[in-house]
Amino acid sequence: MKRIVFVLFSLTICLAYQGSSRLERAPDTLLSEVQRLMHQGRYEKAKERLKRAPDTDPYVLRLLLELAQREGREGETEIYARHLLRLHDSGQLRTSQEIAQAAYAAWQLDLWQDANQLFMEASKSEPISLSLFVDWGHLYLEKYDAGEAESIFQDGIKSGQPSSGYFRWGSDDAYVGLAHALDSQFKTGAAEALAKALELNPKNLEAFLLKAKLAIKEANWQKAQDWIEKGLKINKHYVPLLQLKCAFEYFREKTEEFWKTRERVLKINPKDGDLFERLGDLAVTKRRLEEAVDFYRESIERNPRQWSAVASLGINLLRLGEEGEGKRILEKAYANDPFNIWTVNTLRLLDSFDRFIRLETPHFRVKLHKKEAAAIKPYVEELLERSLGTLEQKYNHQVSGQYIFEMYPDHEDFAVRTLGLPGLGALGATFGRIVAMDSPSARPKGKFHWGSTLWHEVAHVVTLSLSNHKVPRWFTEGISMMEERQADDGWGEYLNVGFVRAYQKGDFLPLSELNSGFERPKSAAQLAISYYQAGWICEFLASRYGFDKIRSMLVAFAEGHTTKEVFEEVLRASVQEIDRQFRQEMNRTLKPLIRHLEVPKDPLFPQKLEGQQKGQGEEDLESVLKAWQANPENYFLNLRLGSKLKAAGRDEEAIPYLEKALQIFPTFSGRGSPYELLSEIYHKTNQVDKALAMRQRWWKAAPLFTENAYRVAALLSDRNQPEVAAKYLEEAMYVDPLQSESHEKLGDLYLQSGQPENAVREFKILLDLKPVDVAAAHYKLAQALFQSGNGQGARRHVLLSLEIAPTYEEAQKLLLKVVRK
Amino acid sequence: MEEMRANEPITNNECSSAVFLLYCSIVLLLYCSSLPALQAANDRVCIIITGLGGVPEYEENFLRWSSEMETVFRNELNSAVYNLDGREQKKPDILQVFDQVSLSLPLDELWLFLIGHANHDGRHYKFNIAGPDLTDEEIKTFLEALGRTRTYIIAATSASGILASRLGQKNRVVVTATRNQFERQPPLFMSFFVEAVTSAEADTDKNGKISLLEAFLFSNQKVDAWFKERGRIQTEHSLLDDNGQARLGESQGTLGSDPGAHGTFLASRAFLSAPPEQAYRSLEAKQLASERVEIERNIEDLKFRKTQIPEDKYYRTLEELLVKLAQINEKIEQLEAGR
């Protein structure tokens, strides 16, 4: 026994000694050759070459690990990874590049924190290799920190490629990583970084892969196919490209090819969870969530450690309304991958759902925040069903099942629900079975028409359903923009100076590229222009080719046709031809406006003129008049002169100029517009009828400024037109439904105009809003209930009123009426 | 002797006399804005102290609010009013008024308004006036000297929340514009309080008078709405400490669900406006009016016992009483209309 102990002890010493000695290294030429073989897809040959290499070489181990991983040989992967970590722990990895191999190994074992520590350790030993930064950057990309990844790739690029010796990654790979990081953050510059990568190495397969991915995102299938084929010519066994080929074939509905490629990928690695996660991710970008969920499930089935797929499964189940299962799966994802910010944010949002009330309409399961539910509930319920009914009838298409409708008073919650991340600029979004949007209190007053946004989103419900979720983004957005405008006066977006300027600068994208204006906008302005342009194109198509064609196009998309095919089959014209026709239409409308909207070059009119429409400029009246005389048809000069005269108290003189400005460009209806200035002048000069008419016009043009609706309603009420007055207050509810005073006034108008049922609705809201005067609110509700024939209800509420205020005379009289009836 | 008289409130009884004019001049000299009450009730005194504004905008608001409250107490309620301008009148002047009021006991009611800026130095609430500030201890000493007098304190200042616990006790209502000493922004509370006094909306029990409770609830809700509407973080939360027993603030407690609870508050029986005058021409109407008072009392009594009675029975009884009340009013109306 003692002898055995002695032998073991000696062996330990011996191993320890061996551990501190220098490692046996494979020649750089061998490593470079293996890498070249791998790049060419000659993986068997590469494996053969490595058999001859010393298995204590960290680079050999790294390459063996990659090869094992590619084929899903998990046991081997783990052996190589652990071997690398042991080498590090025994102090045998000394250079930056060697330690980086241990970091890579830790990463592959899901020891992300350790991996990061090791990369940091490696980065402290000079010379630091470029390869280290590329691996490290990819670790951050995988762990959802594209911002940090971006700066790591930048550091790699700065450090430069070694002039000799073996290195796993070169500068081209750092540029590809950078492109990836930029794209993940929706930043510009990805295309340029990719171009640089390909300039450095025209055969960089990762660059081909990203190029193809971006093309698919933009629905540019041809371009995607070209990149995939180019890449596979270099390496026909390159798994990420094969995965993408498979996805390409799936979404292009090339069923036979899809199954063949799928088999090819699975033959290489039967446990390939990436393939299905990639298919799932692409299905999500195409808003085909049910398919996405199936793919994620398969991904996890093949690789249960595919934590990003687990998180995506949970998030997309939630988007399909499967709250129970979605939450359970997300919790599992969080337990195993706490870095995933989408998981964390979504779980936090789910926790906040207890602050929402839930209700149902025939077609929607609705969530409204408790603090505003009382005021908006009846309006939301009515508008949801009305908009869906109207659009279903118009598009001759019934959507199946119930949708989930959610309104968020905190915009960031809406953003998390939509993207999983805060910072989304949109007002609403429709995905899967969810329609989510900002609620009235999420945005500043006068800047958000929630009714219009709701209508826009419900239009998506119909077009996505009719097209089986295959409609390109530009077309579904265009239809929603068109439908918004047709829903009611002033709803949706109208021509503004910004759009005219964009037209002048040639910023309207060609129709063939319009989708990129949504998927990959270069700026917020381009996104806004793309929305407007898409809406206009849809209106143009409907008027030139007939509305039926819009519907037929959606059906054709549902059948899997490309935009090119849809245009040719349904409109009998190419995309380019339609683009040409649309541009003619644009020219016809906008060209005549341009000369009216020129900013005068006179130095007295600085650049700020355009934005300064309130008459606050420094220039004197004489100068403005002089400029106007030289250009009396100019919109800005008319507006400027009118506002200057108004400011000088010369109201009557200001009117013709402001009227002229209004005539030239009636769709500018914001603050400081001729509508506002003329309304003020007519009011001030006691021209009540004209003031009323101008406020009515302004409200119809821009139903955002509720004070117009309130004033018009008050004037009409004074003129004993309660029914018309009520219409204005009803419309104002789609902007600001949270004012108890407007519900009270609307209720009064309904009572005056013999609409007691509607009055009941308003007074119920009033009570829910907890007014100061609760007795009066109960009394009014009792009165409305009594008039609508609900004696029991009236009796209850008049009692509640008198309980608070027993001496309330009107309520006493109503009580007597109720009990005597 | 002259100095002593100068600190007394001026009554309407003296209004017509020449002596009064002289008196007035002296008072105006000493207390710039201490204006005479037309008909001072012997049993109610109102002291309004306006603090330093700091900037013209605040100063203007503080003075306006003080002046409006003075008008209410002087003209509507016929109270004796001391309106002390903290820009001119320093601590000794104010303490002298306190002494004088405490010497004029017995009083039924004392109303004390503090309108301005204040702070809390970690130990004491300090109301900002010219010279040394007026402290919570000095106010407390004064209030303690008032014995059984019902006291209503409206501290419309920053950091005033601390007064609710420092001064709250039986027979006293303390209204503060903030919930504690840490809310330091100049509060809006008083602007809505002034509005409440003349607003029909604030008269939630429809009895034609605005109680301190109604004015508080109105102002509290309006402040809340003001911040919500503008999407700003609310920097003030008013409080009402009633009788040292009940505290109203952000949550209105049982008030919403139990209207009978209103009547239990001392603040519900303190009024900021006079009841409407009612004179009946017929004897029968006068008799009915006294019958009405009896029913109103029964209703209040029923409401007070609401939680002890089964709901069905409560509302049945309430309806019976209310119908009776309504019928009486209908009858009175018919009689008065000459039918």
Tab-separated table of N, CA and C in Angstrom, chain B residues 184-232:
chain	number	residue	atom	x	y	z
B	184	ARG	N	-40.030	70.566	-0.743
B	184	ARG	CA	-39.525	71.934	-0.536
B	184	ARG	C	-39.876	72.901	-1.643
B	185	GLN	N	-40.551	72.403	-2.675
B	185	GLN	CA	-40.912	73.310	-3.774
B	185	GLN	C	-42.067	74.216	-3.325
B	186	PRO	N	-42.101	75.462	-3.824
B	186	PRO	CA	-43.239	76.323	-3.460
B	186	PRO	C	-44.547	75.662	-3.919
B	187	PRO	N	-45.465	75.415	-3.009
B	187	PRO	CA	-46.662	74.664	-3.398
B	187	PRO	C	-47.730	75.495	-4.123
B	188	LEU	N	-48.528	74.763	-4.913
B	188	LEU	CA	-49.634	75.387	-5.653
B	188	LEU	C	-50.923	75.336	-4.838
B	189	PHE	N	-50.873	74.582	-3.763
B	189	PHE	CA	-52.069	74.245	-3.007
B	189	PHE	C	-53.001	75.433	-2.760
B	190	MET	N	-52.431	76.557	-2.331
B	190	MET	CA	-53.269	77.683	-1.908
B	190	MET	C	-54.069	78.261	-3.075
B	191	SER	N	-53.500	78.184	-4.288
B	191	SER	CA	-54.245	78.750	-5.430
B	191	SER	C	-55.553	77.989	-5.601
B	192	PHE	N	-55.503	76.664	-5.403
B	192	PHE	CA	-56.727	75.875	-5.550
B	192	PHE	C	-57.633	76.018	-4.322
B	193	PHE	N	-57.037	76.240	-3.184
B	193	PHE	CA	-57.821	76.419	-1.962
B	193	PHE	C	-58.682	77.686	-2.098
B	194	VAL	N	-58.062	78.731	-2.616
B	194	VAL	CA	-58.786	79.996	-2.835
B	194	VAL	C	-59.914	79.769	-3.837
B	195	GLU	N	-59.603	78.994	-4.889
B	195	GLU	CA	-60.617	78.699	-5.915
B	195	GLU	C	-61.782	77.920	-5.302
B	196	ALA	N	-61.448	76.983	-4.402
B	196	ALA	CA	-62.475	76.127	-3.798
B	196	ALA	C	-63.532	76.940	-3.067
B	197	VAL	N	-63.093	77.996	-2.424
B	197	VAL	CA	-64.003	78.772	-1.580
B	197	VAL	C	-65.148	79.384	-2.400
B	198	THR	N	-64.869	79.647	-3.664
B	198	THR	CA	-65.918	80.266	-4.485
B	198	THR	C	-66.468	79.310	-5.545
B	199	SER	N	-66.064	78.054	-5.499
B	199	SER	CA	-66.450	77.142	-6.576
B	199	SER	C	-67.642	76.276	-6.185
B	200	ALA	N	-68.622	76.223	-7.086
B	200	ALA	CA	-69.787	75.359	-6.823
B	200	ALA	C	-69.348	73.902	-6.873
B	201	GLU	N	-68.294	73.644	-7.660
B	201	GLU	CA	-67.800	72.272	-7.810
B	201	GLU	C	-67.283	71.724	-6.478
B	202	ALA	N	-66.725	72.646	-5.669
B	202	ALA	CA	-66.171	72.188	-4.390
B	202	ALA	C	-67.272	71.856	-3.382
B	203	ASP	N	-68.453	72.416	-3.598
B	203	ASP	CA	-69.561	72.181	-2.664
B	203	ASP	C	-70.158	70.805	-2.947
B	204	THR	N	-69.457	69.788	-2.519
B	204	THR	CA	-69.845	68.435	-2.933
B	204	THR	C	-71.084	67.915	-2.220
B	205	ASP	N	-71.434	68.484	-1.070
B	205	ASP	CA	-72.674	68.020	-0.438
B	205	ASP	C	-73.860	68.922	-0.773
B	206	LYS	N	-73.625	69.880	-1.648
B	206	LYS	CA	-74.687	70.737	-2.220
B	206	LYS	C	-75.508	71.463	-1.161
B	207	ASN	N	-74.861	71.839	-0.066
B	207	ASN	CA	-75.614	72.551	0.965
B	207	ASN	C	-75.407	74.058	0.875
B	208	GLY	N	-74.739	74.493	-0.188
B	208	GLY	CA	-74.567	75.923	-0.413
B	208	GLY	C	-73.429	76.540	0.382
B	209	LYS	N	-72.685	75.729	1.120
B	209	LYS	CA	-71.559	76.247	1.906
B	209	LYS	C	-70.332	75.373	1.623
B	210	ILE	N	-69.188	76.019	1.685
B	210	ILE	CA	-67.956	75.241	1.469
B	210	ILE	C	-67.312	74.995	2.826
B	211	SER	N	-67.174	73.728	3.152
B	211	SER	CA	-66.520	73.406	4.427
B	211	SER	C	-65.011	73.325	4.198
B	212	LEU	N	-64.284	73.357	5.302
B	212	LEU	CA	-62.826	73.220	5.200
B	212	LEU	C	-62.478	71.862	4.592
B	213	LEU	N	-63.270	70.843	4.946
B	213	LEU	CA	-63.017	69.510	4.381
B	213	LEU	C	-63.207	69.537	2.864
B	214	GLU	N	-64.287	70.163	2.420
B	214	GLU	CA	-64.536	70.234	0.970
B	214	GLU	C	-63.431	71.016	0.257
B	215	ALA	N	-63.037	72.119	0.874
B	215	ALA	CA	-61.980	72.932	0.248
B	215	ALA	C	-60.686	72.147	0.164
B	216	PHE	N	-60.401	71.382	1.221
B	216	PHE	CA	-59.172	70.581	1.207
B	216	PHE	C	-59.244	69.512	0.114
B	217	LEU	N	-60.360	68.778	0.077
B	217	LEU	CA	-60.472	67.689	-0.908
B	217	LEU	C	-60.391	68.229	-2.332
B	218	PHE	N	-61.034	69.356	-2.542
B	218	PHE	CA	-61.012	69.995	-3.868
B	218	PHE	C	-59.568	70.353	-4.239
B	219	SER	N	-58.875	71.022	-3.346
B	219	SER	CA	-57.516	71.485	-3.640
B	219	SER	C	-56.573	70.304	-3.826
B	220	ASN	N	-56.727	69.327	-2.962
B	220	ASN	CA	-55.875	68.138	-3.040
B	220	ASN	C	-55.995	67.478	-4.416
B	221	GLN	N	-57.234	67.348	-4.869
B	221	GLN	CA	-57.475	66.690	-6.158
B	221	GLN	C	-56.992	67.554	-7.326
B	222	LYS	N	-57.181	68.851	-7.197
B	222	LYS	CA	-56.762	69.753	-8.284
B	222	LYS	C	-55.235	69.780	-8.410
B	223	VAL	N	-54.565	69.758	-7.287
B	223	VAL	CA	-53.089	69.738	-7.335
B	223	VAL	C	-52.633	68.467	-8.049
B	224	ASP	N	-53.234	67.363	-7.651
B	224	ASP	CA	-52.901	66.074	-8.241
B	224	ASP	C	-53.108	66.118	-9.762
B	225	ALA	N	-54.270	66.649	-10.170
B	225	ALA	CA	-54.594	66.709	-11.607
B	225	ALA	C	-53.625	67.632	-12.344
B	226	TRP	N	-53.222	68.718	-11.688
B	226	TRP	CA	-52.321	69.690	-12.323
B	226	TRP	C	-51.008	69.009	-12.718
B	227	PHE	N	-50.474	68.239	-11.805
B	227	PHE	CA	-49.196	67.569	-12.096
B	227	PHE	C	-49.386	66.461	-13.136
B	228	LYS	N	-50.475	65.709	-12.985
B	228	LYS	CA	-50.714	64.600	-13.916
B	228	LYS	C	-50.867	65.115	-15.333
B	229	GLU	N	-51.646	66.168	-15.470
B	229	GLU	CA	-51.933	66.711	-16.795
B	229	GLU	C	-50.658	67.144	-17.507
B	230	ARG	N	-49.724	67.649	-16.729
B	230	ARG	CA	-48.479	68.128	-17.347
B	230	ARG	C	-47.392	67.066	-17.373
B	231	GLY	N	-47.723	65.905	-16.885
B	231	GLY	CA	-46.757	64.809	-16.882
B	231	GLY	C	-45.544	65.099	-16.009
B	232	ARG	N	-45.738	65.879	-14.966
B	232	ARG	CA	-44.595	66.203	-14.100
B	232	ARG	C	-44.632	65.378	-12.818
